[in-house]
XYZ file of C-alpha atoms in Angstrom:
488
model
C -38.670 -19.378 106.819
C -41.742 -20.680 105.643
C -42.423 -18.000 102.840
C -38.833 -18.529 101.736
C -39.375 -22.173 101.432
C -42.403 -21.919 99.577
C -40.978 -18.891 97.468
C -38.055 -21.573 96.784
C -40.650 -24.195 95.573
C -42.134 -21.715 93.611
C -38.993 -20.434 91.786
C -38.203 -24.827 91.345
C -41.826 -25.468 90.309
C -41.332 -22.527 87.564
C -38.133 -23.756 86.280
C -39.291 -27.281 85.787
C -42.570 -25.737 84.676
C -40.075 -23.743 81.445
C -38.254 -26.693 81.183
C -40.803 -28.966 79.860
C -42.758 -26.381 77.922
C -39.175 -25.496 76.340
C -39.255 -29.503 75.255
C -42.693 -29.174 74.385
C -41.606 -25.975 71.791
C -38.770 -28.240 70.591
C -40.917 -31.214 69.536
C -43.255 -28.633 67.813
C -40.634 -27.270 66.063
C -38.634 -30.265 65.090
C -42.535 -32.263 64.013
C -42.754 -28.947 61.547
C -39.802 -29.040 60.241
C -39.962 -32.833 59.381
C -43.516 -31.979 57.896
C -42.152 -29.321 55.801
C -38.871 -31.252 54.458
C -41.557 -33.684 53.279
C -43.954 -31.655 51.787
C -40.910 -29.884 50.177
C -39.804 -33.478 49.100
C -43.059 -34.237 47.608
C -43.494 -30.845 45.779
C -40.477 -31.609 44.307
C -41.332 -35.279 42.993
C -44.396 -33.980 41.709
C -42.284 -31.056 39.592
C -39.854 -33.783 38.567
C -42.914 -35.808 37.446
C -44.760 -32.812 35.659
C -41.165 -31.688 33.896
C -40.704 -35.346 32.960
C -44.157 -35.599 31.266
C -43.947 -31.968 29.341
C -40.139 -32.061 28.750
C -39.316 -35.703 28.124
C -36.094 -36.722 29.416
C -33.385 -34.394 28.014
C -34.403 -31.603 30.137
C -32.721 -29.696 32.774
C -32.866 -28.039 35.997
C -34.824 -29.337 39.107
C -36.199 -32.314 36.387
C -32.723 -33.511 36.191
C -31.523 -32.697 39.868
C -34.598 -35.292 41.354
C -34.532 -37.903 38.474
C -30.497 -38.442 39.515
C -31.564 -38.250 43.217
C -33.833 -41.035 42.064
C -31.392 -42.850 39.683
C -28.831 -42.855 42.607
C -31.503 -44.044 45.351
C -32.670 -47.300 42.982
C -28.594 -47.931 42.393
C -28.069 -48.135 46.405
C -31.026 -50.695 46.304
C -29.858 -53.973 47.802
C -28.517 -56.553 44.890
C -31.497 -58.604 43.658
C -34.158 -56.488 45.774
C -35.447 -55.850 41.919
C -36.339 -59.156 39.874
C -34.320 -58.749 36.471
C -32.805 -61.108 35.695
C -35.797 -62.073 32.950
C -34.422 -58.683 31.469
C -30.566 -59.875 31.283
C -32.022 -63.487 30.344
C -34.206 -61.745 26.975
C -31.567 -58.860 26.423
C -28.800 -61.592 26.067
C -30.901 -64.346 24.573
C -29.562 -63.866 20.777
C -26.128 -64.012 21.633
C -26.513 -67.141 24.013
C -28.409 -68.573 21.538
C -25.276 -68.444 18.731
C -22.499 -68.909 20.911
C -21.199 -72.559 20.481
C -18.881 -74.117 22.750
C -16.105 -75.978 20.794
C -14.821 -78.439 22.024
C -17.337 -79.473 23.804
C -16.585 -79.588 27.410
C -18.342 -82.917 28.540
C -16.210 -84.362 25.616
C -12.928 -82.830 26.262
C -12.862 -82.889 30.112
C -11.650 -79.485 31.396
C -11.461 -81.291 35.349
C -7.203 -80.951 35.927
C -5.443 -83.935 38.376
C -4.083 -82.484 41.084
C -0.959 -84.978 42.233
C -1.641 -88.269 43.105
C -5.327 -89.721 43.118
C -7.656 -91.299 45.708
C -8.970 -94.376 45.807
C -12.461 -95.921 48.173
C -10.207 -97.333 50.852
C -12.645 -97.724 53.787
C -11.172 -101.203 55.291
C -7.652 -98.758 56.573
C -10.026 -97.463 59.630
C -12.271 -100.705 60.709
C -11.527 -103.132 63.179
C -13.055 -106.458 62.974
C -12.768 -108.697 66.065
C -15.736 -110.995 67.485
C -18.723 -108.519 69.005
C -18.795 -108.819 72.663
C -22.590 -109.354 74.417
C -24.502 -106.372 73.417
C -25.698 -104.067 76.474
C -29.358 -103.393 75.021
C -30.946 -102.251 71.862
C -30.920 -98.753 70.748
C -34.163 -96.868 68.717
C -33.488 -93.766 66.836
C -36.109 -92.179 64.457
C -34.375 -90.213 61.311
C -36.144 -87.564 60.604
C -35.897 -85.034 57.401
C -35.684 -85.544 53.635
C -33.856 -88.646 52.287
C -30.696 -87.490 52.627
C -31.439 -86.221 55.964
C -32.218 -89.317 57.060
C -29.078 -90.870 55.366
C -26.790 -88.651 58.236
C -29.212 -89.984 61.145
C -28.812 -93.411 59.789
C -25.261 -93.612 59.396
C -24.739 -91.924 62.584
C -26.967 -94.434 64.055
C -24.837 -96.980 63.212
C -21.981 -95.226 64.874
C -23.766 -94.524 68.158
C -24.444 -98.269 68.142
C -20.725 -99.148 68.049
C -19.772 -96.802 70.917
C -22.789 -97.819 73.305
C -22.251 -101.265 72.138
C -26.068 -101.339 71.243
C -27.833 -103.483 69.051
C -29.409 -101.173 66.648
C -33.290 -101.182 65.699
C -33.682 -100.312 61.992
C -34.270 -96.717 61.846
C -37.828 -95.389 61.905
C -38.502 -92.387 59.828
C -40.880 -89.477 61.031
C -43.471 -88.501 59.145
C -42.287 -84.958 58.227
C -44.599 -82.688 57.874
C -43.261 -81.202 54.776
C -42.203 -84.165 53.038
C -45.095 -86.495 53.831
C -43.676 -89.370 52.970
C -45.091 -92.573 55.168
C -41.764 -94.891 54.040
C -40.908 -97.383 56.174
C -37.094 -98.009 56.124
C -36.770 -101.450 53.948
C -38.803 -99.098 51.032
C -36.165 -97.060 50.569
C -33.375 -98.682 51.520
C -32.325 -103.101 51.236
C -32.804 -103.446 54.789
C -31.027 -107.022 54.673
C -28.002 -105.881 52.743
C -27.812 -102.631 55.169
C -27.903 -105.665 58.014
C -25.372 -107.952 56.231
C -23.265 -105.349 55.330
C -22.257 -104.902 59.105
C -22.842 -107.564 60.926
C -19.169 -108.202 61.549
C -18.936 -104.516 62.983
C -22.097 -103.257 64.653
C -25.606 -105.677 65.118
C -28.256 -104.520 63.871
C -32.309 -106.437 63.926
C -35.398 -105.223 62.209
C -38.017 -105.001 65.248
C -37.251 -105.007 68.935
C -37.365 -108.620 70.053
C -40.984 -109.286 71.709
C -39.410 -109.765 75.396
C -38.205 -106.640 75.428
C -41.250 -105.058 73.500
C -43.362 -106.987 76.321
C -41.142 -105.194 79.094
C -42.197 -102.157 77.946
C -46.221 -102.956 77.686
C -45.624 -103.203 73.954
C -45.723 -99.336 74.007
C -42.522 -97.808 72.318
C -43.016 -94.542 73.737
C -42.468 -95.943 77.325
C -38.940 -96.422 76.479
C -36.852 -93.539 77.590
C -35.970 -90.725 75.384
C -32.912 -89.325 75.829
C -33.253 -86.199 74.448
C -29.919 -85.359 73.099
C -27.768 -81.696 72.196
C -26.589 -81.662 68.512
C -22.771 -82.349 67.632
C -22.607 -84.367 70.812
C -19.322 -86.318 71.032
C -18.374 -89.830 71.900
C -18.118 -88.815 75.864
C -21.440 -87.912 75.904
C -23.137 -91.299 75.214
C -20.581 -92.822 77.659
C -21.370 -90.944 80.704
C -25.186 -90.392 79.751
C -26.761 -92.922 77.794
C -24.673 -96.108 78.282
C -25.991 -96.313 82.122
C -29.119 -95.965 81.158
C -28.914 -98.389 78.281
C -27.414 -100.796 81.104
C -30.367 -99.991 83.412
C -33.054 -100.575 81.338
C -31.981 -102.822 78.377
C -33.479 -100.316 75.876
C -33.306 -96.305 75.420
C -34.597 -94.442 72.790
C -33.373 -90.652 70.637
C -36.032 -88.946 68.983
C -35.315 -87.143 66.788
C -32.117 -88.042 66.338
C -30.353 -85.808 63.335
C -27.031 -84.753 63.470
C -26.658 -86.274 66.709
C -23.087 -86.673 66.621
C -20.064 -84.139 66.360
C -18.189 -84.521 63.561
C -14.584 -85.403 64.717
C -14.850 -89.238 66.168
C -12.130 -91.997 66.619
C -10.946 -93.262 63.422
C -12.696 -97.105 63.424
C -16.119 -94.704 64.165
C -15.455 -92.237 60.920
C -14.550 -95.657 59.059
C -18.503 -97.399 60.197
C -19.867 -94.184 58.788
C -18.005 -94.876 56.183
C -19.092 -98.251 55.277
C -22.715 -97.613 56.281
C -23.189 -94.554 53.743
C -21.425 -95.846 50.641
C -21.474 -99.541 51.096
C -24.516 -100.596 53.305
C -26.568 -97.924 52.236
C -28.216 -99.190 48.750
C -31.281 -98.580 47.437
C -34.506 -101.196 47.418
C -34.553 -103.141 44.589
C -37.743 -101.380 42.721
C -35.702 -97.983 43.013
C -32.442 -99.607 41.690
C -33.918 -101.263 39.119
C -36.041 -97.697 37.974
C -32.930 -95.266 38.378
C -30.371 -97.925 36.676
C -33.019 -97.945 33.706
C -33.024 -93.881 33.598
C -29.296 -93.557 33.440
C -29.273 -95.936 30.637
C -31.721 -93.566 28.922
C -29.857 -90.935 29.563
C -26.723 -91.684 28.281
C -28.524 -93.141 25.312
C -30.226 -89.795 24.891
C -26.721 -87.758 25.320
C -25.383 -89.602 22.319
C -24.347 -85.612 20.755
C -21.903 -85.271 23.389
C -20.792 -89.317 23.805
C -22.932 -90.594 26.104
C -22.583 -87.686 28.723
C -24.798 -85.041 30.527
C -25.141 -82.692 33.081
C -27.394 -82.855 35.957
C -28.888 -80.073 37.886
C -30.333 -79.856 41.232
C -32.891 -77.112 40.489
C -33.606 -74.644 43.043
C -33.155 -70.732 41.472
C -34.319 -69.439 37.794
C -32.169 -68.481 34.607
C -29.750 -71.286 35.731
C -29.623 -71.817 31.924
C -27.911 -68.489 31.834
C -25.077 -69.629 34.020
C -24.418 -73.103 31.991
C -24.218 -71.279 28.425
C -21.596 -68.698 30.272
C -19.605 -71.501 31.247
C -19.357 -73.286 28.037
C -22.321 -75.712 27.836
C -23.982 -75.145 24.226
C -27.692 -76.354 22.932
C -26.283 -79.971 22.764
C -25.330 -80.700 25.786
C -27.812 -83.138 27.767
C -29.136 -81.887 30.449
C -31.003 -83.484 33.816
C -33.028 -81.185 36.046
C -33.349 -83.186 39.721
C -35.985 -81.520 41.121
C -39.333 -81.846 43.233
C -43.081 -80.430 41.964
C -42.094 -76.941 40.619
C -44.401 -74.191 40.831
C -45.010 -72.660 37.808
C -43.352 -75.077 35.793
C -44.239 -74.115 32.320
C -43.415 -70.680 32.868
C -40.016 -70.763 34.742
C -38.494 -74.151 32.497
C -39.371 -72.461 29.610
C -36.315 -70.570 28.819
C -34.407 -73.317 30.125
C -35.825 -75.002 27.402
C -34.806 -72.732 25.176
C -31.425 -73.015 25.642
C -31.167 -76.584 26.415
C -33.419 -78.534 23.816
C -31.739 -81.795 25.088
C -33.498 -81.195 28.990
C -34.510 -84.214 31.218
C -36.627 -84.789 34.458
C -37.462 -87.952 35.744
C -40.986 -87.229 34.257
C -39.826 -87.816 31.068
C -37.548 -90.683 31.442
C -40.346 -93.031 32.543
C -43.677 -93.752 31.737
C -46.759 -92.823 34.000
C -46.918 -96.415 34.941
C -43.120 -96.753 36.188
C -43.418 -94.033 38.281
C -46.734 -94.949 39.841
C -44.836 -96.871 42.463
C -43.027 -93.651 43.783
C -46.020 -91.185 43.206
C -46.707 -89.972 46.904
C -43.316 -90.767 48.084
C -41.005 -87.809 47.993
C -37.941 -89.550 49.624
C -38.201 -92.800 46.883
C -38.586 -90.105 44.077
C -35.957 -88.113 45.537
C -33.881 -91.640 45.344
C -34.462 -91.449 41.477
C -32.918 -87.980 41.022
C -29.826 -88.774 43.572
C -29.028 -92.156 41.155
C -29.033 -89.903 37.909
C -27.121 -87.002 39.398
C -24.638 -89.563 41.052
C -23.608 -90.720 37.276
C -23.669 -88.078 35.418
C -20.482 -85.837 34.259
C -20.751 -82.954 35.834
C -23.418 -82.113 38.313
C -23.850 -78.301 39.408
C -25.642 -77.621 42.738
C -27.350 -74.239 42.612
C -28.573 -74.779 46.844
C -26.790 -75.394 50.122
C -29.111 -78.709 51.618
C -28.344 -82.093 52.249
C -28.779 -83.216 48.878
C -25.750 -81.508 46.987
C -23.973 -81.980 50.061
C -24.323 -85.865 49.789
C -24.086 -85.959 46.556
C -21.033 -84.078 46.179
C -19.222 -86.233 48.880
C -20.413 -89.062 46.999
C -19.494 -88.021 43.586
C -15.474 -87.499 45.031
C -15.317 -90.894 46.410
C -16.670 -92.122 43.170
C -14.579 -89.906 41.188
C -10.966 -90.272 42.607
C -11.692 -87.426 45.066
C -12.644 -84.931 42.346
C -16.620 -83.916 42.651
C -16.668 -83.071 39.256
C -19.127 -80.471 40.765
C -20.187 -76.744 39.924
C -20.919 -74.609 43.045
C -21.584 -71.310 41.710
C -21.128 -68.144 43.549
C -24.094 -67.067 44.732
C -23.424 -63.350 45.905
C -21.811 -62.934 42.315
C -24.612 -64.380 40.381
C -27.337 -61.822 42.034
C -24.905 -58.960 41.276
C -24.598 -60.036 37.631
C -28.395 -61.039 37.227
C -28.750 -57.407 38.712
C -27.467 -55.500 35.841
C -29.924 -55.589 32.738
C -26.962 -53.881 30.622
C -23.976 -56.215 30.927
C -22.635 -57.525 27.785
C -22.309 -61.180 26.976
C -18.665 -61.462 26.844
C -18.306 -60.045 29.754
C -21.159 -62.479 31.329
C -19.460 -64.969 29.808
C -15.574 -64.349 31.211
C -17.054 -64.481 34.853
C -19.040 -67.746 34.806
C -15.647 -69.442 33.166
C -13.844 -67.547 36.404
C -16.816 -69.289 38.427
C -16.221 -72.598 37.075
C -12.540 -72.845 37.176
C -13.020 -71.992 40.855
C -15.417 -74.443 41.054
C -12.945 -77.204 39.594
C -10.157 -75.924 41.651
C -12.255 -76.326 45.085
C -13.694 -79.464 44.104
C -10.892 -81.381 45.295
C -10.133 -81.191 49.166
C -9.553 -82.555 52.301
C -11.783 -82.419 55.572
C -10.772 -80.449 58.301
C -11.773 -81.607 61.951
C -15.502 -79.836 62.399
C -16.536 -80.573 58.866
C -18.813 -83.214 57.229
C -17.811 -86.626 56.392
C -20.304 -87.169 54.210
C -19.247 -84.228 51.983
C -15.600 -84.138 52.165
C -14.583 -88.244 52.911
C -11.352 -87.618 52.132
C -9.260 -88.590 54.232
C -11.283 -90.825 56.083
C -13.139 -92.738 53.439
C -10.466 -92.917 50.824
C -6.404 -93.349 50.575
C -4.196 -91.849 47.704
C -3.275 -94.556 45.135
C -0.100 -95.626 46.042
C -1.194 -96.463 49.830
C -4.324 -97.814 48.629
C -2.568 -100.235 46.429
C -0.167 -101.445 49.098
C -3.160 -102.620 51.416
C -4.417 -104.623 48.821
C -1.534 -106.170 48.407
C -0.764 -106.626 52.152
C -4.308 -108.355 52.287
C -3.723 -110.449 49.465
């Protein structure tokens, strides 16, 4: 019994034993193969190359077998994976150059009124009755770019109302990509912002020294409470209200986007009336921006007092203007921070737009000395131009267009007045070095009467006040008119 057994573990230890060096043979074989498909491969390249050189490119056989392989591998290459759009931008540069756009469209206004219009009608939503004792003082610290901190603010404010807070003016945190050490009442008139809604919400510029002593005169001893994104009006009930109660102060750091989108009506209508009513720029801003705008229409006096502003973030833009009907005398703004580069990438900008704007040449060296250093004060600059101007087109999906589009419909009867190109389509197009102009130019028209068409719309529950404020922020004529009257 014992020989069988071990005669058994012999036959097992064998079979394993031609198992494995059957695997082993298989991975040799396969590891050849792969060798020799790419040896083969690069035999073949190297022919290809050689026929190329000798024969040129109208020869045959294997030459012209590998140079389509090739030709079909570059055309599977992701769109925009290849930079040439400097190819379609030179190839198409005579013909962009004489097109001329008649009328011109900043004269003849292309933007269509769809039914009735909308009117600022922020009173319909607030309720004004006397503020009952406050239960403590709330600290927030925006944090972000100015617009950024524009959200945290205004949702500050709304926070406030809910816990029944008295609200510290906001501190902002020092980002570490903005740098910008501006307190609050730099950017923004702290004692309008305070006046503006003191019948709704109170609000103080420093934690009153009782309370500061209370807490050793050490703001980070307050209690953060740390809270989730998108958080809704339930939340600060049952979490931060007893602790508010408890200690007479709580703190939210960083506190961005704090709260969901979809509040009680009286809450959207505070947000409301902090971001376009309470919300002003300091004076030295207003006064600098107000005196650029006047420039600029002066400037724009080819197309009657009108011009186009631009927030700059991708190249050949200029392309996608001249498509859509904006000729060399059409004024043009370019909001933008330091751009890297910039002689080389505004240069055919230039070209095509002769009439081109930044804040750098609006002002002297000496106005803008005030700002220099401050990213979020000379970001206030560019958001007061683009604001006014005709048409603005946003070429990037941050904070900025998105405020400023939101803006721009409740100045603007609820129409942006706003170009939003499509991205995807531009890199396709900016992909293909042969296109012809009139077909360049039929699909930025196609982008821009989409762009007019969407312009106009109502928010849905989970999306932004502060870009779509209809119809919180804003009633339709008639219904606007009638509350007037009722309040007259």
């Amino acid at each position: 019994m014992q020989v069988a057994a071990a005669a058994a573990s012999m036959r097992g230890t064998e079979t394993v034993g031609a198992k494995s060096a059957a695997r082993r043979l298989s991975r040799v074989l396969v590891g050849r193969r792969r060798r020799a498909a790419v040896l083969l491969l690069a035999l073949a390249y190297a022919a290809a190359m050689l026929m190329l050189t000798i024969g040129g490119s109208e020869g045959s056989g294997s030459s012209g077998v590998v140079a389509g392989v090739l030709r079909r591998g570059a055309q599977s290459a992701p769109p925009g994976s290849v930079y040439r759009s400097h190819l379609v931008f030179e190839r198409l540069l005579p013909e962009m150059r004489a097109f001329a756009s008649r009328p011109n469209p900043l004269v003849t206004s292309q933007y269509k009124k769809f039914g009735k219009q909308w009117e600022p009608c922020i009173s319909k939503g607030l309720i004004h009755s006397e503020l009952p004792p406050s239960n403590g003082f709330l600290i927030v610290e925006a944090n972000g770019g100015l617009n950024q901190q524009r959200i945290s603010i205004c949702d500050a404010i709304a926070v406030a109302k809910i816990l029944n807070a008295t609200l510290v003016t906001p501190a902002f945190h020092l980002n570490s990509v903005w740098r910008d050490s501006s307190k609050f009442g730099d950017i923004f008139d702290e004692d309008h912002f305070i006046e503006s809604l003191r019948k709704y919400v109170r609000v103080v510029k420093d934690l009153p020294e009782d309370v500061f002593l209370r807490f050793n005169h050490n703001i980070s001893i307050i209690p953060n409470m740390r809270t989730k994104a998108f958080s809704p009006p339930s939340y600060y009930l049952q979490h931060v209200l007893p602790k508010l109660l408890e200690l007479g102060a709580v703190r939210i750091a960083p506190f961005s986007n704090r709260l969901a989108h979809s509040v009680p009506m009286n809450i959207q209508a505070l947000r409301c009336l902090t971001n376009y009513k309470a919300l002003r720029f300091s004076e030295p801003i207003r006064i600098l921006a107000d005196n650029m705008v006047d420039r600029m229409i002066k400037r724009s006096f080819l197309s009657g007092g009108k011009y186009v502003s631009v927030h700059l973030r991708f190249e050949e833009v200029g392309m996608m203007l001249r498509g859509m009907g904006f000729d060399n005398t059409t004024s043009l703004y370019v909001a933008s921070g330091k751009i890297y580069n910039a002689e080389k990438y505004m240069t055919p900008l230039r070209r095509l737009f002769p009439f081109l704007q930044t804040k750098h040449a609006l002002v002297t060296p000496e106005e803008l000395a005030q700002f220099k250093g401050h990213s979020s004060r000379l970001a206030a600059l560019d958001y007061t131009i683009c604001l006014h101007s005709e048409v603005f087109v946003m070429t990037q999906g941050s904070n900025f267009p998105h405020f400023l589009m939101g803006h721009r419909r409740y100045m603007y009867g609820g129409h942006a007045k706003t170009i939003k190109p499509d991205k995807r389509k531009l890199v396709q197009l900016f992909d293909n070095p042969n296109i012809r102009w009139d077909r360049f130019k039929h699909h930025m028209q196609d982008m821009r009467r989409h762009s007019e068409m969407k312009g106009f719309a109502l928010r849905k529950p989970q999306e932004s006040i502060y870009t779509l404020p209809m119809p919180d922020c804003m009633c339709q004529q008639a219904e606007a008119r009638s509350r007037d009257t009722a309040r007259s």
